[in-house]
Coordinates of C-alpha atoms and ligand atoms in Angstrom, one line a residue:
X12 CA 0.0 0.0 0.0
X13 CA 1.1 3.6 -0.7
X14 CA 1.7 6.0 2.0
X15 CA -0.9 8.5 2.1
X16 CA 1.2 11.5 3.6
X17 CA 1.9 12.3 0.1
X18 CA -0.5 12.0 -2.8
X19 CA 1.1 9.6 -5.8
X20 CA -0.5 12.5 -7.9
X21 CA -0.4 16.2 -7.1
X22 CA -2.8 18.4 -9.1
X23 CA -3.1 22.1 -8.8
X24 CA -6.0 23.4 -9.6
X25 CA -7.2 25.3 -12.9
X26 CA -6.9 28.7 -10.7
X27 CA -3.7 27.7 -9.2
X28 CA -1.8 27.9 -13.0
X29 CA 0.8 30.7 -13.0
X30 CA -0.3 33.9 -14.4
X31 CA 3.7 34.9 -14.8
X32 CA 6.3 33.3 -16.2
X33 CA 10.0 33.4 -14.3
X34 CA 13.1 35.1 -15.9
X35 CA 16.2 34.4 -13.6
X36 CA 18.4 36.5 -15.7
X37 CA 17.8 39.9 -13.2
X38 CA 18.5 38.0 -9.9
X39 CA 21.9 36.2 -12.0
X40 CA 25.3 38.1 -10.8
X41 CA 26.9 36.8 -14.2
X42 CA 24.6 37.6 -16.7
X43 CA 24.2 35.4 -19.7
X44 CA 26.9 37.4 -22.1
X45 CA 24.5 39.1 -25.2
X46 CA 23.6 37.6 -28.7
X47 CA 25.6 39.0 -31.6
X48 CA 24.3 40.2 -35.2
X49 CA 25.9 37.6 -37.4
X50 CA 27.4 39.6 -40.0
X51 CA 28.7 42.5 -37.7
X52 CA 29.6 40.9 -33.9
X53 CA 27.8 43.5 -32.3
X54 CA 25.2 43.1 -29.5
X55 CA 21.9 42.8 -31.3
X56 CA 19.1 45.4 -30.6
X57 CA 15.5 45.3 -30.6
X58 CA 15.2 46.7 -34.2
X59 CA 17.5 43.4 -35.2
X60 CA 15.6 41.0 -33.2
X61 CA 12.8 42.0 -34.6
X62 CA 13.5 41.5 -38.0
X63 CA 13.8 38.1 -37.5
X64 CA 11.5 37.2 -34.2
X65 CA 7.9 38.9 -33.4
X66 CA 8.4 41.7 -31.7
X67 CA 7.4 41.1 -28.2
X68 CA 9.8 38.1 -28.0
X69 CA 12.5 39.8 -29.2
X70 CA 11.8 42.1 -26.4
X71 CA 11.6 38.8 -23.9
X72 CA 15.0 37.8 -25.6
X73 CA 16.5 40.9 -24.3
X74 CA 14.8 41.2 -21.1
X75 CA 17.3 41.2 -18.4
X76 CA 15.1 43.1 -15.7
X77 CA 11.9 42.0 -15.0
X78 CA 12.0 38.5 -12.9
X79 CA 7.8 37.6 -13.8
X80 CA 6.6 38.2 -17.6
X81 CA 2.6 38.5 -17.6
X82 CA 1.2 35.5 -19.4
X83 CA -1.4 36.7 -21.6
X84 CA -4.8 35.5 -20.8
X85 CA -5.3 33.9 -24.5
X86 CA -1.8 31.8 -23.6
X87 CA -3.5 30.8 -20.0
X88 CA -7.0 30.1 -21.7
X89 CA -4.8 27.6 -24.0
X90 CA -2.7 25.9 -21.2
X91 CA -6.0 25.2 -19.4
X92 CA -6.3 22.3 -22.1
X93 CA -3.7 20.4 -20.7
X94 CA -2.4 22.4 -17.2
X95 CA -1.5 22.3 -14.8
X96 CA 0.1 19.3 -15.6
X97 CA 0.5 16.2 -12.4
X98 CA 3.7 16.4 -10.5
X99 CA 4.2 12.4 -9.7
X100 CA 5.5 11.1 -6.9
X101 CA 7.7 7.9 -8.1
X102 CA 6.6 5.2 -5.0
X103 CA 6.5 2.4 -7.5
X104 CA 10.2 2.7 -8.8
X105 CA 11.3 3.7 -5.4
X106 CA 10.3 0.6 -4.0
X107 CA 11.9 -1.5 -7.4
X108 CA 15.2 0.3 -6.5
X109 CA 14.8 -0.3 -2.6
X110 CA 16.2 3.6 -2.2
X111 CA 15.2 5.4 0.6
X112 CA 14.9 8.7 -1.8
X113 CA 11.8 10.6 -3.0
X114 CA 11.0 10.7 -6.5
X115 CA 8.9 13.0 -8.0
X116 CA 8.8 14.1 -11.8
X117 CA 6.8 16.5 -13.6
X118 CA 5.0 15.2 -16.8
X119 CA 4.6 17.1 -19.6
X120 CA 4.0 14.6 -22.5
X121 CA 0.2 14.5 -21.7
X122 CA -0.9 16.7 -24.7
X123 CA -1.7 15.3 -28.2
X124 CA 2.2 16.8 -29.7
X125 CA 3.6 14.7 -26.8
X126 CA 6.1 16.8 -24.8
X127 CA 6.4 20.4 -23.2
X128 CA 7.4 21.9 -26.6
X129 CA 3.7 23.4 -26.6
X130 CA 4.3 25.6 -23.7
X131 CA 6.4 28.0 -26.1
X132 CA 4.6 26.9 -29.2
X133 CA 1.2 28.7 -28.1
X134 CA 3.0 31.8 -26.5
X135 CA 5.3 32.2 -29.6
X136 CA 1.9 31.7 -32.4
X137 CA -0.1 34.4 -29.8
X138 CA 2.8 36.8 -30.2
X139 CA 2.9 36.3 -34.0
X140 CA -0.9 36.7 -34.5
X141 CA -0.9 39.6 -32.5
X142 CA 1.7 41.3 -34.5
X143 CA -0.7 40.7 -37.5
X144 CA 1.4 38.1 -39.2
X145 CA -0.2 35.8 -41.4
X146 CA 2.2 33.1 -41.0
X147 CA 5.4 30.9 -39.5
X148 CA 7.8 28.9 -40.5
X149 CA 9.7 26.3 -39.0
X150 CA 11.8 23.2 -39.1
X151 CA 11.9 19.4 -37.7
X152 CA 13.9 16.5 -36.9
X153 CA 12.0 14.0 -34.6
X154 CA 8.7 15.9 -35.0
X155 CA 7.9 17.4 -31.7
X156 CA 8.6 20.7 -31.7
X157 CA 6.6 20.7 -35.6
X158 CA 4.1 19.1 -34.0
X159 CA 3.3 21.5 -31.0
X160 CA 3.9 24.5 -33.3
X161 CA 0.6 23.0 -35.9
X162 CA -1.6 22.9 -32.7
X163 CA -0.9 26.1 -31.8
X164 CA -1.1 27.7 -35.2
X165 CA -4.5 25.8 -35.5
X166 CA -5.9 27.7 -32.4
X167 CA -4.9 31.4 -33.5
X168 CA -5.4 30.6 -36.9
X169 CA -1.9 30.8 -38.6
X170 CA -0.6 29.4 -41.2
X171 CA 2.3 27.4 -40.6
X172 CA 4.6 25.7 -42.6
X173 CA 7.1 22.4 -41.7
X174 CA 10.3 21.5 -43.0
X175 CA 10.5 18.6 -42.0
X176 CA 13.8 16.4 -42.2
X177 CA 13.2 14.2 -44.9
X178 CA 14.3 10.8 -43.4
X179 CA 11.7 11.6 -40.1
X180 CA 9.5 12.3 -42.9
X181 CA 9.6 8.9 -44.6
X182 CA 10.1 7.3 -41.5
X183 CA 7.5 9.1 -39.2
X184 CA 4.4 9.4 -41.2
X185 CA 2.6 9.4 -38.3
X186 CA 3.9 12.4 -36.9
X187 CA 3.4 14.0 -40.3
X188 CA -0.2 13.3 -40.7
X189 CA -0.7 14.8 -36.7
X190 CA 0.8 17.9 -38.2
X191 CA -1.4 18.0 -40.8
X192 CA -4.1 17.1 -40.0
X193 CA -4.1 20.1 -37.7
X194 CA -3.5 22.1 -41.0
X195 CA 0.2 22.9 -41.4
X196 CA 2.3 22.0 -44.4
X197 CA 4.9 19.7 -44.0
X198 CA 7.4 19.6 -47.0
X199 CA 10.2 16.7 -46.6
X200 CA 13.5 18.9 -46.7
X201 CA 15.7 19.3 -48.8
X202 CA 12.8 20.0 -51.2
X203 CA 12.7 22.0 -54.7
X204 CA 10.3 24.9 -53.2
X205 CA 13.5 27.0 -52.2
X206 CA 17.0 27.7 -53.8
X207 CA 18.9 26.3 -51.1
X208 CA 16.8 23.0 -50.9
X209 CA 17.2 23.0 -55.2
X210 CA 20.9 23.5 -54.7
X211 CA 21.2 21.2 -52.1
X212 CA 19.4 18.2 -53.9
X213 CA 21.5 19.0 -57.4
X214 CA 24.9 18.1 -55.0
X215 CA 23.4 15.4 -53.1
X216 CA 20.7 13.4 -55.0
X217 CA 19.0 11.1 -52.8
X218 CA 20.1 13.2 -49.6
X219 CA 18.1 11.8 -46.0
X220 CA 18.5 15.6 -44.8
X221 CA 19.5 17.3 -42.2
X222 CA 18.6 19.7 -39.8
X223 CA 21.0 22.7 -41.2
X224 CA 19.4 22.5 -44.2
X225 CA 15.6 22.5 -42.8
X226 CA 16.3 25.2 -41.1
X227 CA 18.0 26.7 -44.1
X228 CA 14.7 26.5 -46.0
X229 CA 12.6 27.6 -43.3
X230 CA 14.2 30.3 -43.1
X231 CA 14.8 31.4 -46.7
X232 CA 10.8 30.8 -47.1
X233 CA 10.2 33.0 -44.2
X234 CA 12.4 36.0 -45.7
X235 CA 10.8 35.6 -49.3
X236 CA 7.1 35.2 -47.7
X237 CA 5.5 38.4 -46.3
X238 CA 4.3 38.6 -43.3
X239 CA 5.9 35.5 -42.2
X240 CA 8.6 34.5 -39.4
X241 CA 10.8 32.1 -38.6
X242 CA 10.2 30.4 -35.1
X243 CA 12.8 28.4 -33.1
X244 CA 11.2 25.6 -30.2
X245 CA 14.4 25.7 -27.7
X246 CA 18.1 27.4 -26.8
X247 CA 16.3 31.0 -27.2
X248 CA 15.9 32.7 -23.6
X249 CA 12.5 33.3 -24.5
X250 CA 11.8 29.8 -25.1
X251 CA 13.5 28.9 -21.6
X252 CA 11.0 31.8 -20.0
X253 CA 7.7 30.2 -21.4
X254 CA 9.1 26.8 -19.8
X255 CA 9.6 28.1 -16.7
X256 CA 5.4 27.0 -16.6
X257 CA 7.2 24.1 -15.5
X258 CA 9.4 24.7 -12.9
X259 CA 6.7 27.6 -11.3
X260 CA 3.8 24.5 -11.0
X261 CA 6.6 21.9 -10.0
X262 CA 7.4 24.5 -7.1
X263 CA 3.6 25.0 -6.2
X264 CA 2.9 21.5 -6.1
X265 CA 6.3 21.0 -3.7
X266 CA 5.1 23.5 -1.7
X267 CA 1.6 22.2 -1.2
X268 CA 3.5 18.9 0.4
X269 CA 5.6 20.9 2.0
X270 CA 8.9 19.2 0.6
X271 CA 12.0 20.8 -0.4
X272 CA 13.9 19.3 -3.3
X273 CA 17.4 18.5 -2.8
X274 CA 18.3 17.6 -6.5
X275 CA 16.7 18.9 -9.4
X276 CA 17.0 16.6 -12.7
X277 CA 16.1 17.4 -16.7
X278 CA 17.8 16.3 -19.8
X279 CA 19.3 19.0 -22.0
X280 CA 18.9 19.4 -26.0
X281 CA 18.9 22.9 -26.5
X282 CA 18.0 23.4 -22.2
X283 CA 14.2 24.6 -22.8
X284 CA 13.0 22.1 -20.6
X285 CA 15.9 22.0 -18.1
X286 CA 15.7 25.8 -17.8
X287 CA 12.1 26.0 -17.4
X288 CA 12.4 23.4 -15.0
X289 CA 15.3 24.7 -12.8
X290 CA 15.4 28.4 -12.9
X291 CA 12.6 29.6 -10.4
X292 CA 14.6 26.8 -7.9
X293 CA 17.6 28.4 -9.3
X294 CA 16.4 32.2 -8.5
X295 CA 16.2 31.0 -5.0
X296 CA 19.2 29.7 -4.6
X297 CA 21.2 32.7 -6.2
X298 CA 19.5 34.1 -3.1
X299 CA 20.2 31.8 -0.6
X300 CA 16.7 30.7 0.0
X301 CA 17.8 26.5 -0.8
X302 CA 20.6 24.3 -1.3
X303 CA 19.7 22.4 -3.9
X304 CA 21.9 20.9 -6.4
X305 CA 20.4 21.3 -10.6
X306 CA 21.8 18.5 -13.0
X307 CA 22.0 18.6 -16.7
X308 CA 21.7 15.2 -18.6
X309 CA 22.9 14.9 -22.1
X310 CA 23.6 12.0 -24.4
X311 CA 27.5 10.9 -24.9
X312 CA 26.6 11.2 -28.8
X313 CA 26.0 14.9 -28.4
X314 CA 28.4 16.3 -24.9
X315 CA 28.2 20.5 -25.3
X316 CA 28.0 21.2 -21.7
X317 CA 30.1 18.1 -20.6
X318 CA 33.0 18.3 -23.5
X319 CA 32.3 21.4 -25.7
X320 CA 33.7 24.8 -25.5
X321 CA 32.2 28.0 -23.6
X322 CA 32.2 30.4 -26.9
X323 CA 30.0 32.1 -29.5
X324 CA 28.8 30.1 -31.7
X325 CA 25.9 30.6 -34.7
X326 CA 22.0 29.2 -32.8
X327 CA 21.5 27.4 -36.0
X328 CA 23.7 25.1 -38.4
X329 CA 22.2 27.5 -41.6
X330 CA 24.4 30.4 -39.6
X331 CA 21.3 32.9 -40.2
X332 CA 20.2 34.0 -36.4
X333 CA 22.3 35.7 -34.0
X334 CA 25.2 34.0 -32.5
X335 CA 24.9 33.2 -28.7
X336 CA 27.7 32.6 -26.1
X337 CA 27.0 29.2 -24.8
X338 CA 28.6 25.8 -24.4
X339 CA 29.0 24.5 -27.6
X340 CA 30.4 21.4 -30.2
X341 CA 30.5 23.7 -33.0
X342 CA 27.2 24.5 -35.2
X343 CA 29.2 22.4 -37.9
X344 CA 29.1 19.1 -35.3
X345 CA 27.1 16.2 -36.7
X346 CA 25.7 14.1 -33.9
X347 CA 25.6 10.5 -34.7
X348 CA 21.8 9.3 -35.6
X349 CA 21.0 8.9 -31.9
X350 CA 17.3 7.6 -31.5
X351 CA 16.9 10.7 -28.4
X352 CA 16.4 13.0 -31.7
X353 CA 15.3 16.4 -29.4
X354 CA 18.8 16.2 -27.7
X355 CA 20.9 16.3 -31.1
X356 CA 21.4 19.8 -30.9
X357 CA 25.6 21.3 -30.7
X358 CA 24.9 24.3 -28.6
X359 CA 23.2 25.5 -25.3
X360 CA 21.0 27.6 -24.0
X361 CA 22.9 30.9 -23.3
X362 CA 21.3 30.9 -19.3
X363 CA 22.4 27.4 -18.8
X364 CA 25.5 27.9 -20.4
X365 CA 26.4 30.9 -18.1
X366 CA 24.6 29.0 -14.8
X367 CA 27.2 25.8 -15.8
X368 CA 30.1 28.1 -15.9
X369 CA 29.2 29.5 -12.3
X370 CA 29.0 26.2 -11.2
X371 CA 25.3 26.6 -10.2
X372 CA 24.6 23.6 -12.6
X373 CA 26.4 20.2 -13.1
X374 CA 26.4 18.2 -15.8
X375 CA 26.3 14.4 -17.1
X376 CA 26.4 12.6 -20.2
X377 CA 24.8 9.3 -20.5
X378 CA 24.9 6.2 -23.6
X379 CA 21.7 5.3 -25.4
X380 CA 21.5 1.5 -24.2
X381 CA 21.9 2.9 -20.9
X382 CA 19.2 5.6 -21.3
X383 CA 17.0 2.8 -23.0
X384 CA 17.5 0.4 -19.7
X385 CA 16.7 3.2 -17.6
X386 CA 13.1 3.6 -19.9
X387 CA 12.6 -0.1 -19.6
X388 CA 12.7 0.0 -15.9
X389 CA 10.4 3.1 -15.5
X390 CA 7.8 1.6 -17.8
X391 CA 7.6 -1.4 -15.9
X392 CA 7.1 0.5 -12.8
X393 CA 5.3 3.5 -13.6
X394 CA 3.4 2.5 -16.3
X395 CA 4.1 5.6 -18.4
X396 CA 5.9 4.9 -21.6
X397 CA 8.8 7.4 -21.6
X398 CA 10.4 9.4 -24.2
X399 CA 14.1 8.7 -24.8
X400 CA 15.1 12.2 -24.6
X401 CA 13.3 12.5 -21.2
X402 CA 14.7 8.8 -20.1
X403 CA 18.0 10.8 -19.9
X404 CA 16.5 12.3 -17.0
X405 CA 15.0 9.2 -15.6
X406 CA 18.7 7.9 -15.6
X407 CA 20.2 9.9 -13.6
X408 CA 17.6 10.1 -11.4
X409 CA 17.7 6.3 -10.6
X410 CA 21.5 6.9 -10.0
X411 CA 21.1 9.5 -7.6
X412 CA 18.6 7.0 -5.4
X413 CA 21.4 4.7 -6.1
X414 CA 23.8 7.0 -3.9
X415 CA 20.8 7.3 -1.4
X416 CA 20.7 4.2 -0.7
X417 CA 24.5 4.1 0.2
X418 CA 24.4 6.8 2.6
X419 CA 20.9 6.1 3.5
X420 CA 19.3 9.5 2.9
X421 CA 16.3 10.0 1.9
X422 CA 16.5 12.7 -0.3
X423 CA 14.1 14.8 -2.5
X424 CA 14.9 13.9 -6.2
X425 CA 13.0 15.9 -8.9
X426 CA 13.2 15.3 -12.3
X427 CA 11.3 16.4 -15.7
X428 CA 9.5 13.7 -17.8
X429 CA 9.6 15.7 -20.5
X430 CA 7.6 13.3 -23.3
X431 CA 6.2 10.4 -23.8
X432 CA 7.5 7.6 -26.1
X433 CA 4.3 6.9 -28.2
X434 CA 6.3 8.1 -31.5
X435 CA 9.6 6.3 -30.7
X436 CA 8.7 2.2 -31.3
X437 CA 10.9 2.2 -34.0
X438 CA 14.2 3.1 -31.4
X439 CA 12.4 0.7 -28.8
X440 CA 12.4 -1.9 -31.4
X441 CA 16.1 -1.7 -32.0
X442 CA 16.4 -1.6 -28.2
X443 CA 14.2 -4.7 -27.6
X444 CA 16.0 -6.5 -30.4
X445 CA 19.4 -6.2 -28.5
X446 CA 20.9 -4.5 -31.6
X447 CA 20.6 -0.8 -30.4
X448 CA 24.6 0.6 -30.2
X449 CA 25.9 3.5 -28.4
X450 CA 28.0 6.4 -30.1
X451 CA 30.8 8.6 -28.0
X452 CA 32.6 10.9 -30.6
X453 CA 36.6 11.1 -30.2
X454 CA 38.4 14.3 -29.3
X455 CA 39.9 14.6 -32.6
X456 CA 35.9 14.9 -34.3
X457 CA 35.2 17.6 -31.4
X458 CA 37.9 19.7 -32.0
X459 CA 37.4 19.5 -36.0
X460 CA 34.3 21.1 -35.8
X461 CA 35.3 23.2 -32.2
X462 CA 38.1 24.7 -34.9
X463 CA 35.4 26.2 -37.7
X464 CA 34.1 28.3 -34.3
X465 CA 33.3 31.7 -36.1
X466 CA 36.0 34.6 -35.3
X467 CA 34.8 36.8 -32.5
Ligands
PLP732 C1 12.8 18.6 -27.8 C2 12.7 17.7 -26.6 C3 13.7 17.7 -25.6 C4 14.9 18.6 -25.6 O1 14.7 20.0 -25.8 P1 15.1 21.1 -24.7 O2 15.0 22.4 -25.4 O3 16.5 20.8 -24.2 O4 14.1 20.9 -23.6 C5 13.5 16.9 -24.5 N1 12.5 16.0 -24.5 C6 11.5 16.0 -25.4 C7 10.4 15.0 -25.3 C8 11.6 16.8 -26.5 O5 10.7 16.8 -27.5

């Protein structure tokens, strides 16, 4: 039987969902250092941003002094359709590890696109439809963060237009027809509808894709379209603000048990999820309010924070938006085809990268069969299917318990359960077939791409 001090499932209520979300870049003494205009390496103003983003998040990009940012009512009204989302405490896997830790993680993959990419999805389409754009364009790998931007371009009424890689486009059908059926375009990239894609294909015939070059077209078709803009779904500090929906409901629901974490857990792709998780703990603790320790989990395939460089670097392998300061593998880096697609990404989120460098945040890297094993286990006991990107998470989390049960503490572990794994069978299938393999890159590849770093 479970204890009933603290319920398995903690729900806030509809009127307990945050009406602000967190920016910990005014209480950080080290401020994240400022994006750059690509073709000039000086700090990027409004008028630059804007060119590029909607206005209003060019103005969150920048916004170093106001800790809360209103959430409009539209964004709340939205969020009611699948927030407050349940904070979980793990008894069940507790008990299979015999640790005398708490687990508790935050899921986020109860929406129909799967993971907590739709928190910034809907704030970024209700900034664009407000400006009066007609439209958005955007790229994908594994499909999520396509996915979540479709639904919320379906709400406001947007157009929106995918490029999606073209071997998750052969290879994920289902993830395409989600997207359209919730009326975006998805075009498999490289594709003949822009010059880059045409060049592209007349070099490579037969090319799966990449990212660089989705994003490459995305953004060439939101240049030539007007009334159109390019979105990004992570590394932006905007992106890391609307997450932070996360973090401010994972703190309510603490608070309502009255526990206080002692580790905070979250894997790391371009650290949306992380950030948004850990930053209102992380504001405290700037201030001396907790102790707790934040961890970043990343894949060995894909090590910025735990083996990359601290430097400026271009957002985007297409080298079109500003370039950030963050931990980085260099934008040329190509990530081996790890089956955690959301976490192939060579850079960091500026905040995160600045908070690792202060040694507020720690960081791991983990192998896939390990990350896979760690799934396995948490299926079995939780029931929830994970996704792999969040199973990074879910590894280090049962480590941690691990060291509890040594010294016997029974310690608060937090960690965000970022997805679920409904769109993943084909990677379990290689994992359940024993013939899943695990990729670390050698220093030599590193430094090769660390060496093309751009000039600043
Ligand atoms: C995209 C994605 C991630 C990684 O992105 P972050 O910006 O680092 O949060 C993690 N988990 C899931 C399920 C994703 O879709």
């Amino acid at each position: 039987m479970l204890t009933t001090e603290i319920p398995y499932k903690t729900y806030l209520g509809e009127d307990e969902l945050p009406k602000a979300w967190y920016n910990v870049r005014p209480v950080m003494k080290n401020k994240p250092a400022p994006l750059l205009n690509p073709a000039t390496h000086q700090p990027a103003t409004l008028d630059e941003l804007s060119r590029v983003f909607c206005t209003e998040l060019a103005k969150q990009e920048l916004n170093e002094t106001d800790e809360y940012i209103p959430i409009p009512q539209e964004v709340r009204d939205f969020y009611k359709m699948y927030r407050p989302s349940p904070l979980v405490r793990a008894y069940f896997l507790e008990k299979a590890l015999g640790t005398p830790a708490h687990i508790y993680y935050k899921f986020e993959g109860n929406n129909t696109s799967g993971s907590h990419k739709l928190n910034s999805a809907i704030a970024q389409a209700y900034y664009a439809k407000k400006q009066g754009l007609k439209s958005v364009t955007t790229e994908t790998g594994a499909g999520q963060w396509g996915t979540a931007l479709s639904m919320a371009c379906a709400f406001f009424g947007l157009d929106c237009h995918v490029y999606m890689v073209k071997c998750s486009y052969d290879q994920k059908p289902h993830r395409r027809e989600v997207m359209r059926t919730y009326g975006a375009s998805v075009t498999p990239s490289p594709s003949d509808t822009t010059a880059v894609g045409r060049k592209i294909l007349a070099e490579n015939p037969g090319t799966a894709g990449s990212l660089g070059c989705a994003i490459s077209e995305a953004v060439e078709t939101a240049l030539n379209t007007p009334d159109c803009r390019y979105v990004l779904g992570s590394v932006l500090s905007q992106v890391l603000v609307h997450q932070t929906i996360i973090g401010l409901e994972t703190k309510a629901a603490l608070e309502k048990n009255g526990v206080t974490p002692d580790v905070i857990i979250g894997c790391a792709g371009g650290g949306s999820n992380l950030g948004g998780l850990i930053t209102p703990f992380v504001g405290d603790f700037i201030q001396g309010k907790n102790n707790c320790r934040f961890i970043a989990v990343e894949p060995a395939a894909c090590p910025s924070l735990t083996r990359g460089r601290y430097a400026y670097d271009y957002c985007d392998t297409g080298m079109v938006c500003p370039l950030a300061k963050m931990y980085t593998l260099g934008c040329t880096y190509m990530p081996a085809a790890i089956h955690a697609g959301g976490l192939r990404y060579h850079g960091m989120s500026s905040i995160l990268s600045q908070l690792y460098d202060d040694k507020i945040l720690e960081a791991t890297s983990v192998k896939q069969t390990q990350v896979f094993e760690a799934a396995r286990l948490f299926a079995r006991t939780e029931g929830t299917l994970p996704a792999p990107e969040s199973s990074h998470a879910i590894y280090a989390a049962i480590q941690e318990a691990l060291r509890c049960k040594e010294t016997g503490k029974a310690e608060n572990i937090v960690f965000g359960l970022t997805g679920t794994g409904y769109f993943d069978m084909m990677s379990y299938q290689k994992f359940n077939d024993g013939i899943m393999t695990d990729y670390v890159p050698t220093d030599e590849e590193i430094l090769k791409s660390l060496s093309r770093l751009p000039n600043v």
